PDB file of C-alpha atoms in Angstrom:
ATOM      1  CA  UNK C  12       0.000   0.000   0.000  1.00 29.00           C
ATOM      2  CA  UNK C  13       1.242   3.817  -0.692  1.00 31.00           C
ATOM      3  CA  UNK C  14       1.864   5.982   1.723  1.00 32.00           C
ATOM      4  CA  UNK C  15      -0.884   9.139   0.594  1.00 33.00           C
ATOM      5  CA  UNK C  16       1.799  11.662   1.681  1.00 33.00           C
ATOM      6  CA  UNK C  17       4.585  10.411  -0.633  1.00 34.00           C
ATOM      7  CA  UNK C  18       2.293   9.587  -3.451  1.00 37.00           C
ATOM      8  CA  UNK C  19       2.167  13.166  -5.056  1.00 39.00           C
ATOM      9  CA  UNK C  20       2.873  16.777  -3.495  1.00 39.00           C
ATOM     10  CA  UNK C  21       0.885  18.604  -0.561  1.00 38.00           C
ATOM     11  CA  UNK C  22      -2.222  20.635  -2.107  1.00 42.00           C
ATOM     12  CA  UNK C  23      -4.775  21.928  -0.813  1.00 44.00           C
ATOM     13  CA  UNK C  24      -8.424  23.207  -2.357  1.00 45.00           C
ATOM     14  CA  UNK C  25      -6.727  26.992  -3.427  1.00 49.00           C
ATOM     15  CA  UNK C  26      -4.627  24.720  -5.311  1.00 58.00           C
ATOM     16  CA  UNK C  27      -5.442  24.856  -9.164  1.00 71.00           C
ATOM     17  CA  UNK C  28      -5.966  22.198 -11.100  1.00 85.00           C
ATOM     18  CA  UNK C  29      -3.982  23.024 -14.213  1.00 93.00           C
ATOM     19  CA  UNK C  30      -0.981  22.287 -15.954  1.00 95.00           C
ATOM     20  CA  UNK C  31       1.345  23.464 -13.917  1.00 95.00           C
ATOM     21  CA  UNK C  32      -0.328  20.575 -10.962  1.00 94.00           C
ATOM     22  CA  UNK C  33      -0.522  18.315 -13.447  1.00 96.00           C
ATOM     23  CA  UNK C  34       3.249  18.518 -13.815  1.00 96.00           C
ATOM     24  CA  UNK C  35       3.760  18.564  -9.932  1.00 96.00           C
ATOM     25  CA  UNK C  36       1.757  15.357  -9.838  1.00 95.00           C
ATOM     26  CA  UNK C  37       3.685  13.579 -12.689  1.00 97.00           C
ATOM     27  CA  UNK C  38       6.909  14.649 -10.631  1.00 97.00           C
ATOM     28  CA  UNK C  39       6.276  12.875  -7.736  1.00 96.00           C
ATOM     29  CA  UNK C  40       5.691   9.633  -9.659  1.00 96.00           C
ATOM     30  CA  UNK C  41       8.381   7.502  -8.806  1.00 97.00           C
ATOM     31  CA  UNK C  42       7.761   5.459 -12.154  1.00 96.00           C
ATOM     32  CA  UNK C  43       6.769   8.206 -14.362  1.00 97.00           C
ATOM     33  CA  UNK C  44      10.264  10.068 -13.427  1.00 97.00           C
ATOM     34  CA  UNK C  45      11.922   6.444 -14.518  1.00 96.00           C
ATOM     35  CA  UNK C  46      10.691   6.574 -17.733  1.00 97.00           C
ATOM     36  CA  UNK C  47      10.912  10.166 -18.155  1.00 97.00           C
ATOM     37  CA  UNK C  48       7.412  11.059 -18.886  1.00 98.00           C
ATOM     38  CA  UNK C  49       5.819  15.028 -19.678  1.00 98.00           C
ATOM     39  CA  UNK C  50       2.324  15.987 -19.973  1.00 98.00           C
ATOM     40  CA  UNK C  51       2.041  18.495 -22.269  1.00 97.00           C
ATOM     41  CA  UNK C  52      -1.770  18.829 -22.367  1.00 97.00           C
ATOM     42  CA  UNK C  53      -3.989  18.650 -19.445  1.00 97.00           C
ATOM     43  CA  UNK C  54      -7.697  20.469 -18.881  1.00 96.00           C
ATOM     44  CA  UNK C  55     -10.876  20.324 -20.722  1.00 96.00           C
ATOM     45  CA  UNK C  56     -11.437  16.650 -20.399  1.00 97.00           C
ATOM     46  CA  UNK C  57      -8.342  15.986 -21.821  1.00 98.00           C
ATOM     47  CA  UNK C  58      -4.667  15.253 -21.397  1.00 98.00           C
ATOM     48  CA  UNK C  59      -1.146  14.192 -23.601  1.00 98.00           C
ATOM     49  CA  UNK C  60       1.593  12.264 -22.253  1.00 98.00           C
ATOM     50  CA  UNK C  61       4.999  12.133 -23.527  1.00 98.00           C
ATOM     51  CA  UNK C  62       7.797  10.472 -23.480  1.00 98.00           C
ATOM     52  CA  UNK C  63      11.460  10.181 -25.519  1.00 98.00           C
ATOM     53  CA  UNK C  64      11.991   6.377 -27.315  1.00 97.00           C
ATOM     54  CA  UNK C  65      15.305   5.248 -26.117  1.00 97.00           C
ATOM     55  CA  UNK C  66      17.177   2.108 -25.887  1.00 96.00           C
ATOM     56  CA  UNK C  67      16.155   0.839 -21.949  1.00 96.00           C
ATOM     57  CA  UNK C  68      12.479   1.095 -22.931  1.00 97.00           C
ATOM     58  CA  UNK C  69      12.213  -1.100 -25.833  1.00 97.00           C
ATOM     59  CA  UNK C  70      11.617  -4.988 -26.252  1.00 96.00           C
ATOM     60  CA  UNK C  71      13.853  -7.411 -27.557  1.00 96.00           C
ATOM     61  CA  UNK C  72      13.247  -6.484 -31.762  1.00 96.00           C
ATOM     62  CA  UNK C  73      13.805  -2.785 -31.380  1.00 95.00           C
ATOM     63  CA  UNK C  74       9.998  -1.762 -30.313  1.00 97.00           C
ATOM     64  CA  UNK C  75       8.887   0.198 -27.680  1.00 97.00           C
ATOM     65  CA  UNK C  76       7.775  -2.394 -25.446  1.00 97.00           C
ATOM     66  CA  UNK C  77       4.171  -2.835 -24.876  1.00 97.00           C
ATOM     67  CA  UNK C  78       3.940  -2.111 -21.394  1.00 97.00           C
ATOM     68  CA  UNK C  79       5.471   1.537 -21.828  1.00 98.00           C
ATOM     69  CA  UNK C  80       2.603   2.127 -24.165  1.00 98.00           C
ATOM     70  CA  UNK C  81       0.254   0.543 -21.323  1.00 98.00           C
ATOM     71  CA  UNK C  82       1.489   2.807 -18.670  1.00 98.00           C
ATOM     72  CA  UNK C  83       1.530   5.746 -21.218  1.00 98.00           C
ATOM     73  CA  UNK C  84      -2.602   5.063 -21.715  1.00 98.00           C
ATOM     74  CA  UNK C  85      -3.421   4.396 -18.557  1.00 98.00           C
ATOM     75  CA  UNK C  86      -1.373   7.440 -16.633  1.00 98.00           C
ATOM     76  CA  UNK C  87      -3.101  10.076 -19.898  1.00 98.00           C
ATOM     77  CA  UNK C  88      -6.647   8.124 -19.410  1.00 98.00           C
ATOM     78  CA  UNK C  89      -6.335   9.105 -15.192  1.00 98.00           C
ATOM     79  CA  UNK C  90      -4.944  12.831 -16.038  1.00 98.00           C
ATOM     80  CA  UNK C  91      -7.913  13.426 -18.488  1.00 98.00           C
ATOM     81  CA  UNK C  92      -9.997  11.815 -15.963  1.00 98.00           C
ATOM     82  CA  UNK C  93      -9.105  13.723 -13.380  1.00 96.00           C
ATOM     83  CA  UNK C  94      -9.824  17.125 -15.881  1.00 97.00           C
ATOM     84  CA  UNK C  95     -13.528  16.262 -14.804  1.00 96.00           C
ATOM     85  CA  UNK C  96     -13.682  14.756 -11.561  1.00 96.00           C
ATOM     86  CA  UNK C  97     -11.044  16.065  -9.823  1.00 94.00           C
ATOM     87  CA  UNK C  98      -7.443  15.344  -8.260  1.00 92.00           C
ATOM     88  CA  UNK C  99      -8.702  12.352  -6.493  1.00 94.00           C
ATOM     89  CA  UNK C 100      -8.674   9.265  -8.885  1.00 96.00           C
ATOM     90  CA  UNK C 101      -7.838   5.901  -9.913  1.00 96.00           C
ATOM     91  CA  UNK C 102      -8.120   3.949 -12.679  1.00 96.00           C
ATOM     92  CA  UNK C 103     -10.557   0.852 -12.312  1.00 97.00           C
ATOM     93  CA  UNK C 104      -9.747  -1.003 -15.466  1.00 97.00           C
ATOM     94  CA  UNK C 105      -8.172   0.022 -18.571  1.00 98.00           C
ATOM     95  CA  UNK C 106      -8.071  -2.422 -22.536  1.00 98.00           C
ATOM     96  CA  UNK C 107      -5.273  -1.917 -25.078  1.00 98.00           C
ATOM     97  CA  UNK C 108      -5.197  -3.014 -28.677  1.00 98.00           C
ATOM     98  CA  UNK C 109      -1.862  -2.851 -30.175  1.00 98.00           C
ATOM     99  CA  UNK C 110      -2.422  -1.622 -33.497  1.00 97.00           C
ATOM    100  CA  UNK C 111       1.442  -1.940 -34.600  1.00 97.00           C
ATOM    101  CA  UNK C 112       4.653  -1.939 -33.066  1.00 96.00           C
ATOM    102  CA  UNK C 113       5.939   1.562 -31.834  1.00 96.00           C
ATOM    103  CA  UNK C 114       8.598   2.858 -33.339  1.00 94.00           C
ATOM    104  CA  UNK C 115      10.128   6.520 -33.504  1.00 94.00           C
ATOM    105  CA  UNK C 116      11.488   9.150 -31.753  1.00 97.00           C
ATOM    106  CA  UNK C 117       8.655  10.157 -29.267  1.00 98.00           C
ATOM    107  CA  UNK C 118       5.572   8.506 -27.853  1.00 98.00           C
ATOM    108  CA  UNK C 119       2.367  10.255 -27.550  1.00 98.00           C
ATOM    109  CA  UNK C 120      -0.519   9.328 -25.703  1.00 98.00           C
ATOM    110  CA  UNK C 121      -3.157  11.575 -26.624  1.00 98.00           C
ATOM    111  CA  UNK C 122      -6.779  10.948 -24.091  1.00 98.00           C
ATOM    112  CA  UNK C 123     -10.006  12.301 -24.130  1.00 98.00           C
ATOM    113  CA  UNK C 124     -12.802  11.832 -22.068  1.00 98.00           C
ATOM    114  CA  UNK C 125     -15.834  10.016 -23.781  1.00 98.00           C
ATOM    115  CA  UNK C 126     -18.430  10.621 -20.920  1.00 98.00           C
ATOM    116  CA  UNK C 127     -17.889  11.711 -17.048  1.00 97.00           C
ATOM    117  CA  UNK C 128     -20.442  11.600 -14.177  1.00 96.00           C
ATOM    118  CA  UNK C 129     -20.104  12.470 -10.497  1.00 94.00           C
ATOM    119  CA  UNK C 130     -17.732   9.800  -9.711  1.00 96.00           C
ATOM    120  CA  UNK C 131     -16.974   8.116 -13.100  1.00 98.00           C
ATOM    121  CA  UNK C 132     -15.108   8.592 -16.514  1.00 98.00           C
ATOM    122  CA  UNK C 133     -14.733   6.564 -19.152  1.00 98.00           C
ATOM    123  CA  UNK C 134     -12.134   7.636 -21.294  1.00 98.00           C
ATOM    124  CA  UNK C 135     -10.555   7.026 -25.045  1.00 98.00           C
ATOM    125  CA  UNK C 136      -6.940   7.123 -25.740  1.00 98.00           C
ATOM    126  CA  UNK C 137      -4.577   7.212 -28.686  1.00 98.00           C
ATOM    127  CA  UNK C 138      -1.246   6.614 -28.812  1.00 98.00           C
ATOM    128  CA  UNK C 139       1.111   7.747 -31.565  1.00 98.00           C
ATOM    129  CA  UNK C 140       4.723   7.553 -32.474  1.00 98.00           C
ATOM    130  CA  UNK C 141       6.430  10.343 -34.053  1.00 98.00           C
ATOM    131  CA  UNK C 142       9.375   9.705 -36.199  1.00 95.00           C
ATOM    132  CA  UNK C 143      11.996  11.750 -36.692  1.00 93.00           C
ATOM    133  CA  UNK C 144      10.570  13.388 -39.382  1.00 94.00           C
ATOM    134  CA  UNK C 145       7.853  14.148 -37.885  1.00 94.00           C
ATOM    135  CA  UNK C 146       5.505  11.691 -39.442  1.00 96.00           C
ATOM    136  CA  UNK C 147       2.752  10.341 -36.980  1.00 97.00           C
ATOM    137  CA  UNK C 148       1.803   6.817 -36.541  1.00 97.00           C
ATOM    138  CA  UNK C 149      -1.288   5.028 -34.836  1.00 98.00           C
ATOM    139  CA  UNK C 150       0.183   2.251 -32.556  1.00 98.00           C
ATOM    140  CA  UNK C 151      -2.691   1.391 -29.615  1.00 98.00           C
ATOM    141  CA  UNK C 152      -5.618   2.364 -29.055  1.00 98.00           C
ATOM    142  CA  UNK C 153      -6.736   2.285 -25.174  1.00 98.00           C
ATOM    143  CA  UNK C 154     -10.212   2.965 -23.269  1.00 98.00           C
ATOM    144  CA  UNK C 155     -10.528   3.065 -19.410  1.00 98.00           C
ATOM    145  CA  UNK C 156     -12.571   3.739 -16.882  1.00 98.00           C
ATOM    146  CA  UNK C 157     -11.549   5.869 -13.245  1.00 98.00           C
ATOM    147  CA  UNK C 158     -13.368   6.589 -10.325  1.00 98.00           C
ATOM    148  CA  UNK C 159     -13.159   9.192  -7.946  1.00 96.00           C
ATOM    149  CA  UNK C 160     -12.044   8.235  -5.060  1.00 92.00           C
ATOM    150  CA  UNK C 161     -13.325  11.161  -2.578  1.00 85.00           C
ATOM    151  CA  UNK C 162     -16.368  10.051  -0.560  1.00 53.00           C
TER     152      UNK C 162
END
């Protein structure tokens, strides 16, 4: 079990919940620091994760291995969550198809929240690798649900 007080900084209600948190948050995520994670887009039901391809994070034939992409969805499906029900969430079950194997320079994991209630979000996630070029490609696709978990 976590310890709440190491599990992401001190706020407090006068605390916005904007980028700038959303960053704070993604700090103090011992596993998100390991694989070097940013979110780059966070409010408005949504939220972007992103993270540099590089040689510790990828499987055995050169791909970015599937469970970097899984972490990648479900850590953008709880930030967009989170957009519309607050700081207080966890994910309660998350699917990933694999489209095609990740390669590039940068992964993206682009989520948006489908529908939200008072304590539930179900929310839609794409991730894409960027090449060097540029050039954008569709490698999983990812839905989850998270719950609030204030009372």
């Amino acid at each position: 079990m976590t310890d709440p007080s190491t599990a992401q900084p001190a706020s407090d209600a006068s605390d916005p919940l904007d980028l700038v948190m959303a960053r704070k948050v993604l700090e103090a995520q011992p596993f998100s620091r390991l694989v070097r994670a940013r979110i780059t887009r966070f409010g408005e039901g949504a939220a972007t994760l992103e993270l540099d391809v590089r040689d510790e994070l990828r499987q055995q034939n050169g791909f970015l291995h599937g469970g970097v992409l899984a972490y990648a969805a479900d850590n953008s499906i709880t930030f967009a969550a989170g957009t519309t029900l607050g700081p207080a969430v966890l994910t309660s079950g998350f699917s990933i198809q694999y489209v095609r194997p990740a390669t590039g320079a940068v992964l993206l994991a682009h989520a948006v929240v489908v529908h939200s209630g008072r304590r539930q979000a179900t929310v839609r996630c794409e991730l894409v690798a960027v090449g060097e070029e540029g050039a954008e490609t569709l490698c999983a696709i990812a839905q989850g649900t998270v719950l609030s978990s204030t009372a």
